[in-house]
Coordinates of C-alpha atoms in Angstrom, one line a residue:
M1014 CA 36.1 -41.5 67.0
I1015 CA 37.8 -39.0 64.3
A1016 CA 39.6 -41.8 62.7
F1017 CA 36.7 -44.0 62.6
I1018 CA 34.3 -41.5 61.2
S1019 CA 37.0 -40.4 58.3
I1020 CA 37.2 -44.5 57.6
A1021 CA 33.2 -44.9 57.5
L1022 CA 32.8 -41.8 55.3
F1023 CA 35.4 -43.1 53.0
V1024 CA 33.7 -46.2 52.6
A1025 CA 30.1 -44.6 52.4
L1026 CA 31.2 -42.6 49.4
F1027 CA 32.8 -45.8 47.8
L1028 CA 29.2 -47.6 48.0
L1029 CA 27.5 -44.5 47.0
N1030 CA 29.9 -44.6 43.7
S1031 CA 29.4 -48.2 43.3
D1032 CA 25.7 -47.8 43.3
R1033 CA 25.4 -49.5 46.6
I1034 CA 23.0 -46.7 47.7
Q1035 CA 20.8 -47.9 50.5
K1036 CA 24.6 -49.5 52.5
A1037 CA 25.7 -46.0 52.0
I1038 CA 22.9 -44.2 53.5
E1039 CA 23.0 -46.8 56.6
I1040 CA 26.8 -46.2 57.0
C1041 CA 26.0 -42.2 57.0
S1042 CA 23.1 -42.6 59.5
E1043 CA 25.1 -44.5 61.8
C1044 CA 28.0 -41.7 61.5
L1045 CA 25.2 -39.2 62.2
I1046 CA 24.1 -40.8 65.5
L1047 CA 28.1 -41.1 66.9
L1048 CA 28.5 -37.5 66.4
N1049 CA 25.3 -36.6 68.1
S1050 CA 26.0 -38.7 71.1
T1051 CA 29.2 -36.9 71.4
D1052 CA 29.7 -34.2 74.3
Q1053 CA 27.4 -31.4 74.3
N1054 CA 30.1 -28.9 75.3
S1055 CA 32.4 -29.7 72.9
K1056 CA 29.5 -29.8 70.3
D1057 CA 28.7 -26.2 71.1
Q1058 CA 31.9 -25.1 70.5
F1059 CA 33.2 -23.9 67.2
D1060 CA 35.3 -26.9 65.7
L1061 CA 36.0 -27.3 62.3
I1062 CA 36.5 -30.7 62.2
P1063 CA 32.9 -32.1 63.4
L1064 CA 31.9 -29.5 61.2
Q1065 CA 33.5 -30.9 58.5
F1066 CA 31.9 -34.3 59.3
Y1067 CA 28.4 -33.1 59.4
S1068 CA 28.9 -31.5 56.0
D1069 CA 30.4 -34.6 54.3
I1070 CA 27.7 -36.8 55.9
Y1071 CA 24.6 -34.3 54.8
T1072 CA 26.0 -34.0 51.5
L1073 CA 26.3 -37.7 51.1
L1074 CA 23.2 -38.4 51.8
F1075 CA 21.4 -35.4 50.2
S1076 CA 23.4 -36.8 47.2
A1077 CA 21.9 -40.7 47.8
Y1078 CA 18.4 -39.8 48.6
R1079 CA 18.4 -37.8 45.1
Y1080 CA 19.6 -40.9 43.3
I1081 CA 17.1 -43.1 44.4
S1082 CA 14.7 -40.1 44.1
D1083 CA 13.6 -40.0 47.7
Y1084 CA 13.5 -35.9 46.8
V1085 CA 11.3 -35.2 50.7
S1086 CA 14.6 -36.8 52.5
A1087 CA 16.8 -35.3 49.9
E1088 CA 15.3 -31.7 50.6
R1089 CA 15.5 -32.6 54.3
Y1090 CA 19.3 -32.9 54.2
G1091 CA 19.8 -30.1 51.8
R1092 CA 17.9 -27.8 54.2
K1093 CA 20.4 -29.0 57.0
L1094 CA 23.4 -28.5 54.7
F1095 CA 21.7 -25.0 53.9
V1096 CA 21.4 -24.3 57.8
L1097 CA 24.9 -25.4 58.4
Y1098 CA 26.6 -23.8 55.9
S1099 CA 25.0 -20.3 56.2
K1100 CA 25.1 -20.4 60.0
S1101 CA 28.9 -21.7 60.0
G1102 CA 29.7 -18.7 57.0
I1103 CA 28.3 -15.9 59.3
M1104 CA 30.0 -17.5 62.4
L1105 CA 33.6 -17.1 60.4
Y1106 CA 32.6 -13.9 59.0
K1107 CA 32.4 -12.6 62.7
L1108 CA 35.6 -14.2 63.7
G1109 CA 36.9 -12.5 60.7
E1110 CA 37.6 -15.5 58.7
N1111 CA 36.2 -14.3 55.7
L1112 CA 37.5 -16.3 52.6
K1113 CA 36.8 -19.3 54.9
A1114 CA 32.9 -17.8 55.4
K1115 CA 33.0 -17.2 51.8
E1116 CA 33.5 -20.7 51.0
Y1117 CA 30.6 -21.7 53.3
V1118 CA 28.2 -19.3 52.1
E1119 CA 28.7 -20.5 48.5
R1120 CA 28.1 -24.1 49.4
A1121 CA 25.0 -22.8 51.2
L1122 CA 24.0 -21.2 47.9
A1123 CA 24.5 -24.3 45.8
I1124 CA 22.6 -26.3 47.7
T1125 CA 19.2 -23.8 47.8
T1126 CA 19.6 -23.4 44.3
K1127 CA 19.6 -27.2 43.9
I1128 CA 16.4 -27.7 46.2
G1129 CA 14.6 -24.6 44.7
D1130 CA 14.4 -22.5 48.2
R1131 CA 14.3 -19.0 46.5
K1132 CA 14.1 -17.4 49.9
G1133 CA 17.1 -19.0 51.0
E1134 CA 19.0 -18.5 47.9
A1135 CA 18.0 -14.8 48.2
L1136 CA 19.5 -14.8 51.8
C1137 CA 23.0 -16.5 50.6
H1138 CA 23.2 -14.0 47.9
G1139 CA 22.6 -11.3 50.6
I1140 CA 25.4 -12.6 53.0
L1141 CA 27.6 -13.3 49.9
S1142 CA 27.2 -9.5 49.3
T1143 CA 28.3 -8.3 53.3
L1144 CA 31.4 -11.2 52.5
F1145 CA 32.4 -9.3 49.4
L1146 CA 32.1 -6.0 51.0
S1147 CA 34.4 -6.8 53.9
L1148 CA 36.7 -7.8 51.5
G1149 CA 36.7 -4.7 49.5
Q1150 CA 35.3 -6.1 46.2
F1151 CA 32.4 -3.9 45.9
D1152 CA 31.5 -4.8 42.3
K1153 CA 31.1 -8.3 43.5
A1154 CA 29.0 -7.2 46.5
K1155 CA 26.8 -5.3 44.2
E1156 CA 26.1 -8.0 41.9
Y1157 CA 24.9 -10.3 44.6
L1158 CA 23.0 -8.0 46.1
Q1159 CA 21.2 -7.1 42.8
K1160 CA 20.4 -10.9 42.7
A1161 CA 19.0 -11.2 46.2
L1162 CA 17.0 -8.1 45.2
A1163 CA 15.5 -9.6 42.1
I1164 CA 14.2 -12.7 43.7
R1165 CA 12.8 -11.0 46.8
I1166 CA 10.5 -9.0 44.4
E1167 CA 9.8 -12.1 42.3
I1168 CA 8.9 -14.1 45.1
G1169 CA 6.7 -11.2 46.7
D1170 CA 8.7 -10.6 49.9
R1171 CA 8.2 -7.0 50.5
E1172 CA 10.0 -6.9 53.8
G1173 CA 13.2 -8.9 52.3
E1174 CA 12.7 -6.1 49.0
A1175 CA 13.1 -3.3 52.0
A1176 CA 16.1 -4.9 53.3
E1177 CA 18.0 -5.4 50.0
K1178 CA 17.2 -1.9 48.7
A1179 CA 18.4 -0.4 52.0
N1180 CA 22.0 -2.7 52.0
L1181 CA 22.1 -1.7 48.3
G1182 CA 21.7 2.0 48.9
T1183 CA 24.5 1.7 51.9
L1184 CA 26.7 -0.1 49.2
L1185 CA 26.4 2.6 46.5
L1186 CA 27.1 5.6 49.2
S1187 CA 30.4 3.5 49.6
L1188 CA 30.8 3.6 46.1
G1189 CA 30.1 7.3 45.4
Q1190 CA 26.9 6.9 43.6
Y1191 CA 25.2 9.1 46.2
D1192 CA 21.8 10.0 44.1
K1193 CA 21.0 6.0 43.3
A1194 CA 22.0 5.2 47.2
K1195 CA 19.4 8.0 48.3
E1196 CA 17.1 6.8 46.0
H1197 CA 16.8 2.8 47.0
L1198 CA 17.0 4.2 50.7
Q1199 CA 13.8 6.4 49.9
K1200 CA 12.3 3.4 48.5
A1201 CA 13.2 1.0 51.4
L1202 CA 11.9 3.7 53.9
L1203 CA 8.6 3.9 51.4
I1204 CA 8.0 -0.2 51.7
R1205 CA 8.7 0.0 55.6
T1206 CA 6.5 2.6 56.3
E1207 CA 3.5 1.0 54.0
I1208 CA 4.1 -2.3 55.8
G1209 CA 4.6 -1.0 59.1
D1210 CA 7.8 -2.1 60.0
R1211 CA 8.9 0.4 62.6
K1212 CA 12.4 -0.9 63.4
G1213 CA 12.9 -1.0 59.6
E1214 CA 11.7 2.6 59.0
A1215 CA 14.0 3.6 61.7
A1216 CA 16.9 1.7 60.4
D1217 CA 16.2 3.7 56.9
Y1218 CA 16.0 7.0 58.1
E1219 CA 19.2 5.9 60.2
N1220 CA 21.1 5.0 56.8
L1221 CA 19.8 8.2 55.3
G1222 CA 21.3 10.2 57.9
A1223 CA 24.4 8.4 57.7
S1224 CA 24.4 8.8 53.9
F1225 CA 23.6 12.6 54.2
L1226 CA 26.4 12.9 56.6
W1227 CA 28.9 11.4 53.9
L1228 CA 27.8 14.0 51.5
G1229 CA 28.7 16.8 54.0
Q1230 CA 25.1 17.7 54.4
Y1231 CA 24.9 17.9 58.0
D1232 CA 21.6 19.6 58.6
K1233 CA 20.0 16.6 56.7
A1234 CA 22.1 14.3 58.4
K1235 CA 21.1 15.4 61.6
E1236 CA 17.1 15.8 60.7
Y1237 CA 16.9 11.8 59.6
L1238 CA 19.3 10.6 62.5
Q1239 CA 16.9 12.4 65.0
K1240 CA 14.0 10.7 63.3
A1241 CA 15.5 7.6 63.6
L1242 CA 16.4 8.1 67.4
V1243 CA 12.9 9.0 68.4
I1244 CA 11.3 5.8 66.8
K1245 CA 14.2 3.7 68.3
T1246 CA 13.3 5.1 71.6
E1247 CA 9.8 4.7 71.1
I1248 CA 10.3 1.1 70.6
G1249 CA 12.9 0.3 72.9
D1250 CA 15.6 -0.6 70.5
R1251 CA 18.4 0.4 72.8
K1252 CA 21.1 -1.0 70.3
G1253 CA 19.8 1.3 67.7
E1254 CA 19.4 4.0 70.1
A1255 CA 23.2 3.9 70.8
S1256 CA 23.7 3.5 67.0
C1257 CA 21.8 7.0 66.5
Y1258 CA 24.0 8.9 69.1
G1259 CA 26.8 7.1 67.3
Y1260 CA 26.3 8.9 64.2
L1261 CA 24.8 11.9 65.9
S1262 CA 28.4 12.2 67.5
A1263 CA 30.1 11.8 63.8
V1264 CA 28.0 15.0 62.7
F1265 CA 29.1 17.2 65.3
E1266 CA 32.5 16.2 64.8
S1267 CA 32.4 16.7 61.4
I1268 CA 31.6 20.1 61.7
G1269 CA 34.0 21.3 64.7
Q1270 CA 31.9 20.8 67.7
C1271 CA 34.0 18.1 69.6
D1272 CA 32.3 18.9 73.1
K1273 CA 29.0 18.1 71.4
A1274 CA 30.2 15.0 69.9
K1275 CA 31.8 13.8 72.9
E1276 CA 28.6 13.9 74.6
Y1277 CA 26.5 12.0 71.9
I1278 CA 29.1 9.2 71.9
Q1279 CA 29.4 9.1 75.7
K1280 CA 25.6 8.6 75.9
A1281 CA 25.8 5.8 73.3
L1282 CA 28.9 4.1 75.1
L1283 CA 26.4 4.1 78.4
I1284 CA 23.6 2.4 76.6
R1285 CA 26.3 -0.1 75.0
T1286 CA 27.5 -0.8 78.4
E1287 CA 24.5 -1.1 80.4
N1288 CA 23.3 -3.6 77.5
S1289 CA 26.9 -5.9 77.8
D1290 CA 27.2 -5.0 74.2
R1291 CA 30.6 -6.0 73.8
E1292 CA 31.1 -5.0 69.9
G1293 CA 29.4 -1.9 70.4
E1294 CA 31.3 -0.6 73.2
A1295 CA 34.5 -1.3 71.7
A1296 CA 33.0 0.8 68.6
D1297 CA 32.0 3.8 70.8
N1298 CA 35.6 3.7 72.8
T1299 CA 36.8 4.1 69.3
G1300 CA 34.8 6.9 68.7
L1301 CA 35.6 8.6 71.5
G1302 CA 39.5 8.3 70.8
I1303 CA 38.8 9.8 67.7
V1304 CA 36.9 12.9 69.0
F1305 CA 39.9 13.6 71.6
K1306 CA 41.9 13.2 68.6
S1307 CA 40.5 15.8 66.8
L1308 CA 40.5 17.9 70.2
G1309 CA 44.4 17.0 69.9
R1310 CA 44.4 15.1 73.3
Y1311 CA 46.4 12.5 71.8
D1312 CA 46.8 10.7 75.2
K1313 CA 43.4 10.7 75.6
A1314 CA 42.6 9.2 72.5
K1315 CA 45.3 6.6 72.7
E1316 CA 43.5 5.5 76.1
Y1317 CA 40.1 5.1 74.6
I1318 CA 41.4 3.2 71.5
Q1319 CA 43.4 0.9 73.5
K1320 CA 40.2 0.2 75.5
A1321 CA 38.7 -0.7 72.6
L1322 CA 41.7 -3.0 71.6
V1323 CA 41.2 -5.1 74.7
I1324 CA 37.8 -5.6 73.9
R1325 CA 38.1 -6.4 70.5
T1326 CA 40.9 -9.2 71.5
E1327 CA 38.3 -10.4 74.1
I1328 CA 35.9 -11.2 71.6
G1329 CA 37.9 -12.4 68.6
D1330 CA 37.0 -9.8 66.3
R1331 CA 39.9 -9.7 63.9
K1332 CA 38.7 -7.0 61.6
G1333 CA 38.2 -4.7 64.5
E1334 CA 41.4 -5.5 66.2
A1335 CA 43.4 -4.4 63.1
S1336 CA 41.3 -1.3 62.7
C1337 CA 42.4 -0.1 66.3
Y1338 CA 46.0 -1.2 65.3
G1339 CA 45.5 1.4 62.7
N1340 CA 43.6 4.1 64.9
L1341 CA 46.8 3.7 67.1
G1342 CA 49.3 4.4 64.3
T1343 CA 47.9 7.5 63.1
V1344 CA 47.7 8.8 67.1
F1345 CA 51.2 7.9 67.6
E1346 CA 52.1 9.7 64.1
S1347 CA 50.1 12.7 65.6
L1348 CA 52.6 12.4 68.9
G1349 CA 55.6 12.4 66.6
Q1350 CA 56.4 8.9 67.9
Y1351 CA 57.1 7.6 64.6
D1352 CA 58.7 4.3 65.5
K1353 CA 55.9 3.6 67.5
A1354 CA 53.2 4.7 64.7
K1355 CA 54.8 2.5 61.8
E1356 CA 55.1 -0.4 64.2
Y1357 CA 51.1 -0.3 65.0
L1358 CA 50.4 0.5 61.3
Q1359 CA 52.3 -2.8 60.0
K1360 CA 50.6 -4.9 62.6
A1361 CA 47.0 -3.8 60.9
L1362 CA 48.7 -4.1 57.4
V1363 CA 49.5 -7.9 58.4
M1364 CA 46.1 -8.8 60.3
K1365 CA 44.3 -7.1 57.2
T1366 CA 46.2 -8.9 55.0
E1367 CA 45.4 -12.1 56.8
I1368 CA 41.7 -12.0 57.0
G1369 CA 41.5 -10.8 53.4
D1370 CA 40.1 -7.3 53.9
R1371 CA 41.5 -5.4 50.8
K1372 CA 39.9 -2.1 51.6
G1373 CA 41.6 -2.1 55.1
E1374 CA 45.0 -3.3 53.5
A1375 CA 44.8 -0.4 51.0
S1376 CA 44.1 2.2 54.1
C1377 CA 46.8 0.6 55.8
Y1378 CA 49.4 1.1 52.9
G1379 CA 48.2 4.8 52.7
N1380 CA 48.7 5.7 56.2
L1381 CA 52.3 4.0 55.8
G1382 CA 52.7 6.1 52.7
S1383 CA 52.0 9.1 54.3
L1384 CA 53.7 8.6 57.4
L1385 CA 57.1 7.6 55.3
R1386 CA 56.9 10.6 53.7
S1387 CA 56.7 12.6 56.7
L1388 CA 59.8 10.6 57.5
G1389 CA 61.3 11.9 54.2
Q1390 CA 61.4 8.2 52.7
Y1391 CA 60.2 9.5 49.3
N1392 CA 60.9 6.5 47.3
K1393 CA 59.4 3.9 50.0
A1394 CA 56.6 6.2 50.4
E1395 CA 55.8 6.6 46.8
E1396 CA 55.9 2.7 46.6
Y1397 CA 53.3 2.5 49.3
L1398 CA 50.7 4.5 47.7
R1399 CA 51.4 3.1 44.3
K1400 CA 50.1 -0.4 45.9
V1401 CA 47.4 1.5 47.6
L1402 CA 46.3 2.6 44.2
V1403 CA 46.5 -0.9 42.6
I1404 CA 44.1 -2.3 45.2
R1405 CA 41.7 0.6 45.0
T1406 CA 41.4 0.0 41.2
E1407 CA 41.2 -3.7 41.8
I1408 CA 38.4 -3.7 44.1
G1409 CA 36.1 -0.9 42.3
D1410 CA 36.7 2.0 44.9
R1411 CA 36.4 4.6 42.8
E1412 CA 36.3 7.3 45.6
G1413 CA 39.5 5.6 47.3
E1414 CA 41.2 6.0 44.2
A1415 CA 40.6 9.8 43.6
S1416 CA 42.3 10.2 47.1
D1417 CA 45.3 8.0 46.2
N1418 CA 45.9 9.7 43.0
V1419 CA 45.7 13.1 45.2
N1420 CA 48.1 11.7 47.5
L1421 CA 50.2 10.8 44.9
G1422 CA 50.0 14.1 43.1
T1423 CA 51.2 15.8 46.2
L1424 CA 54.1 13.6 46.9
F1425 CA 55.1 14.7 43.0
Q1426 CA 54.4 18.5 43.8
L1427 CA 56.4 18.4 46.8
F1428 CA 59.5 16.6 45.1
G1429 CA 58.9 16.6 41.4
P1430 CA 58.5 15.9 38.8
Y1431 CA 55.3 18.4 38.2
D1432 CA 54.2 16.9 35.4
K1433 CA 53.8 13.6 37.2
A1434 CA 51.8 16.0 39.9
N1435 CA 49.5 17.0 37.1
E1436 CA 49.0 13.9 35.7
H1437 CA 47.8 12.6 38.9
F1438 CA 45.6 15.4 40.0
Q1439 CA 44.0 15.4 36.6
K1440 CA 43.0 11.3 37.3
A1441 CA 42.0 12.2 40.7
L1442 CA 39.4 15.1 38.8
V1443 CA 38.2 13.1 36.7
I1444 CA 36.9 10.6 39.0
T1445 CA 35.3 13.2 41.2
T1446 CA 33.7 14.9 38.6
E1447 CA 32.0 11.2 37.7
V1448 CA 31.3 10.3 41.6
G1449 CA 30.7 13.8 42.8
D1450 CA 33.0 13.9 45.9
K1451 CA 36.0 16.0 46.7
E1452 CA 36.1 18.0 43.8
F1453 CA 36.8 20.9 46.0
Q1454 CA 40.1 19.4 47.6
I1455 CA 41.4 18.5 44.4
L1456 CA 41.2 22.3 43.0
R1457 CA 42.8 23.4 46.4
S1458 CA 45.9 21.0 45.2
Y1459 CA 45.8 22.1 42.0
T1460 CA 46.1 25.7 43.2
T1461 CA 49.1 24.9 45.3
L1462 CA 50.4 23.0 42.2
Y1463 CA 50.8 25.8 40.1
L1464 CA 51.8 28.2 42.8
S1465 CA 54.8 26.0 43.3
Q1466 CA 55.4 26.5 39.3
N1467 CA 54.9 30.4 40.0
K1468 CA 51.6 29.7 37.3
I1469 CA 49.8 32.8 39.1
K1470 CA 47.0 33.2 36.4
D1471 CA 46.4 29.6 36.6
S1472 CA 46.7 29.6 40.3
I1473 CA 44.0 32.4 40.4
S1474 CA 41.8 30.6 37.8
C1475 CA 42.0 27.7 39.9
L1476 CA 40.8 29.4 42.8
H1477 CA 37.9 31.0 41.0
L1478 CA 36.8 27.3 40.6
C1479 CA 37.2 26.3 44.1
I1480 CA 35.4 28.8 45.5
E1481 CA 32.6 28.3 43.2
K1482 CA 32.7 24.5 44.3
Y1483 CA 32.6 25.3 48.0
E1484 CA 29.8 27.6 47.5
E1485 CA 27.8 24.7 46.0
L1486 CA 28.6 22.7 49.0
R1487 CA 27.9 25.6 51.3
Y1488 CA 24.4 25.7 49.7
F1489 CA 23.7 22.5 51.1
L1490 CA 24.3 23.8 54.8
S1491 CA 20.6 26.1 54.0
T1492 CA 20.3 28.7 56.8
N1493 CA 22.0 26.8 59.8
D1494 CA 24.5 29.7 60.5
Q1495 CA 26.1 27.2 62.8
F1496 CA 27.1 24.5 60.6
K1497 CA 28.0 27.1 57.9
T1498 CA 30.4 28.8 60.3
S1499 CA 32.3 25.3 61.2
F1500 CA 32.1 24.4 57.5
L1501 CA 34.1 27.3 56.5
E1502 CA 36.7 27.5 59.4
E1503 CA 37.3 23.8 58.2
L1504 CA 37.4 24.1 54.4
G1505 CA 36.7 27.2 53.4
I1506 CA 39.1 30.0 54.6
F1507 CA 42.0 29.3 52.4
P1508 CA 40.9 29.8 49.0
Y1509 CA 39.4 32.8 49.6
K1510 CA 42.2 34.1 51.5
L1511 CA 44.9 32.8 48.9
L1512 CA 43.0 34.4 46.1
C1513 CA 42.5 37.3 47.9
R1514 CA 46.2 37.7 48.5
L1515 CA 47.1 36.4 44.8
L1516 CA 44.7 39.7 43.3
C1517 CA 46.1 42.3 45.5
D1518 CA 50.0 41.2 44.6
N1519 CA 48.7 41.4 41.4
G1520 CA 47.4 45.2 41.5
N1521 CA 43.9 44.2 42.0
A1522 CA 42.8 45.0 45.5
R1523 CA 39.3 45.9 44.4
D1524 CA 38.7 42.4 43.4
A1525 CA 40.4 41.5 46.2
L1526 CA 37.9 43.1 48.3
Y1527 CA 34.7 41.6 46.8
V1528 CA 36.5 38.1 47.5
E1529 CA 37.2 39.0 51.1
E1530 CA 33.5 40.3 51.6
L1531 CA 32.5 36.9 50.0
G1532 CA 34.6 34.7 52.0
R1533 CA 32.9 36.1 55.4
A1534 CA 30.2 33.8 57.4
R1535 CA 27.2 35.1 55.7
G1536 CA 24.9 33.2 57.7
L1537 CA 22.9 36.0 59.0
P1538 CA 22.5 37.9 55.7
D1539 CA 21.4 34.2 53.9
L1540 CA 18.8 34.0 56.8
M1541 CA 17.3 37.4 55.7
T1542 CA 17.4 36.5 52.2
E1543 CA 15.6 33.4 52.8
K1544 CA 13.1 34.8 55.1
Y1545 CA 12.7 38.5 54.0
S1546 CA 13.7 37.9 50.4
I1547 CA 16.2 40.7 50.6
E1548 CA 18.4 40.7 47.8
T1549 CA 22.2 39.5 47.9
H1550 CA 24.8 41.8 46.8
I1551 CA 27.7 39.6 45.9
S1552 CA 27.8 36.3 44.4
V1553 CA 30.5 33.6 43.0
N1554 CA 30.0 35.0 39.7
P1555 CA 32.9 38.0 39.2
Q1556 CA 30.5 39.9 36.6
S1557 CA 28.5 40.8 40.3
W1558 CA 31.5 42.1 41.5
F1559 CA 30.9 46.2 41.7
G1560 CA 29.0 48.4 43.6
I1561 CA 29.9 47.2 46.9
E1562 CA 29.8 50.7 48.1
N1563 CA 25.9 51.2 47.3
I1564 CA 25.4 48.6 50.4
F1565 CA 25.7 51.0 52.9
R1566 CA 25.7 54.0 50.8
E1567 CA 21.5 54.5 51.5
K1568 CA 22.1 54.8 55.3
N1569 CA 25.1 56.5 55.8
D1570 CA 27.8 59.1 54.2
C1571 CA 30.0 56.7 56.0
T1572 CA 33.9 55.1 55.2
C1573 CA 34.3 51.8 55.7
L1574 CA 37.4 49.6 56.8
Y1575 CA 38.1 46.1 55.8
I1576 CA 41.1 44.1 57.7
S1577 CA 42.1 41.0 56.6
Y1578 CA 45.3 38.7 58.3
F1579 CA 46.4 35.6 56.2
Q1580 CA 50.4 34.7 56.2
N1581 CA 51.7 37.3 58.3
H1582 CA 50.4 40.0 56.1
L1583 CA 47.9 42.6 57.0
H1584 CA 45.5 43.8 54.4
L1585 CA 43.9 46.9 54.6
W1586 CA 41.0 48.5 52.4
I1587 CA 39.6 52.0 53.2
L1588 CA 36.3 52.1 51.2
K1589 CA 34.3 55.4 50.5
T1590 CA 30.3 55.7 49.5
S1591 CA 32.2 58.0 46.7
G1592 CA 33.2 54.8 45.3
V1593 CA 37.1 55.7 46.3
L1594 CA 39.0 52.7 47.5
H1595 CA 42.3 52.6 49.0
Y1596 CA 44.4 49.6 49.6
R1597 CA 47.6 49.0 51.9
R1598 CA 49.3 45.6 53.0
I1599 CA 51.5 46.0 56.0
T1600 CA 54.3 42.9 56.2
P1601 CA 56.1 41.9 59.4
E1602 CA 59.0 43.9 59.1
E1603 CA 56.7 47.0 59.0
N1604 CA 55.2 46.4 61.8
L1605 CA 58.0 45.5 63.9
V1606 CA 60.1 48.9 62.6
Q1607 CA 57.0 50.5 64.2
A1608 CA 57.3 49.1 67.4
G1609 CA 60.8 49.9 67.6
L1610 CA 62.4 46.5 67.1
P1611 CA 65.3 46.5 64.1
K1612 CA 64.3 44.2 61.1
D1613 CA 67.7 41.7 62.0
C1614 CA 65.4 40.4 65.0
L1615 CA 63.4 38.4 62.6

């Protein structure tokens, strides 16, 4: 049959080009009857050979009817082509065949443009945006989404407009354009609320929750995700309910509450299993693996990610399968099984490259670079990290580009030369200033670079900036002491403690005491300031660092002892209400001597 249809279509094309249109139409119609009469089971399978035949037949019929000005018939076959290409593109995308999927959807777009189907055209632009996003081509993805949005507005499709705004918001988040992203998501939410689209409204709350999660605004993330969860539960959207539990798990994992994170991801997994949602089940098993990795329970992490890998392989999810290999690689690295880690990361890299997932490919090179650095293979590590940077720059991933420059800077900081480390940190800082992300971490990297060069004054200046940025981030957590404490433990302890030590080492024990006071978990004082307008005595501005003894002078004539422990050194301050300050640093050697142990036992 395949040979017969191939010859028949060749003849039909020859007749069409020879202006024997009616005869070409007859041959194509006969081929179509023959294809439709084939066994139903084989027809239902996703087979590219019959698919190509249908494509060729519909294309010839579309062209033939347009040639004889039978526009009704031409449009009918044009729409058949559109459905064929768009559905085939979506199916290929799900199978991880991104490049083939793109080819089919582009064909569908060409057809919709020819027949003037504006709604279909917008749909194709939206699908192409998703494909370019999966390929890591963010600028292209944004371009197609904006085209889809423009058409939706033009034809007055409010529901479609809301969907495209939401998609554009999510895309802008991944590009680090947070203000623009929130703007689009909030506009989408407004439209959904106006038109009474409860399911869409819940989706927008969920996307806004996810956006606040990415921004590190965990209180806001929790608030919006809980709103989404309420609506999804009300309308019986079990799949959406599971998705919200997954995001809430990520919120709690981000603030160090791993037991709570585990509870929520297990709720999500239970729903996925009940509904036989294999793809979701795989995602939640991966989520559980990541939670267990955060808890340091690497064997459990490996167990759950391997479960996810089995499911991904069974359902033919190539992209998910590659991600599982990558996650397993990082788990094996944590277990110290470096050969195994390298093997799995390379498997992930091969697969990501095959399916055209540029962003995933960059992530694999980055993980391999970090692994090779740990193994002391510095030249190879640099080679991989530079490959990552090239890909990130090509696909327009500014946030990833900043991270890659930090990683390269850290590599040169450890092994030289320092001027190259400074160059990469500077590039990262410029990018993060533009996109408003991770500036705090880069300033920390600068601090350690200056310390390695014994530039103490520069280190102190950088730490002041670092703490200032940290305080800005901390402000977003409002009065939630639980989140603030977790945030402080995760990110904030190092710069406060290091600045305190450097100030003490340079004879400035009084300022060091203010830094120590500033670095404490201040959830209760902030709550009192918020509710009762009680004045905050110490701010990040060094000009406010005076009169600490006045904080307790009004109550009692007392003496206050401050204790700080950092890098095996104990710092003690004794502060009297008279303003007299006594400071002493106790080294490990002094402690051992006092305990009656000789110094040479160190």
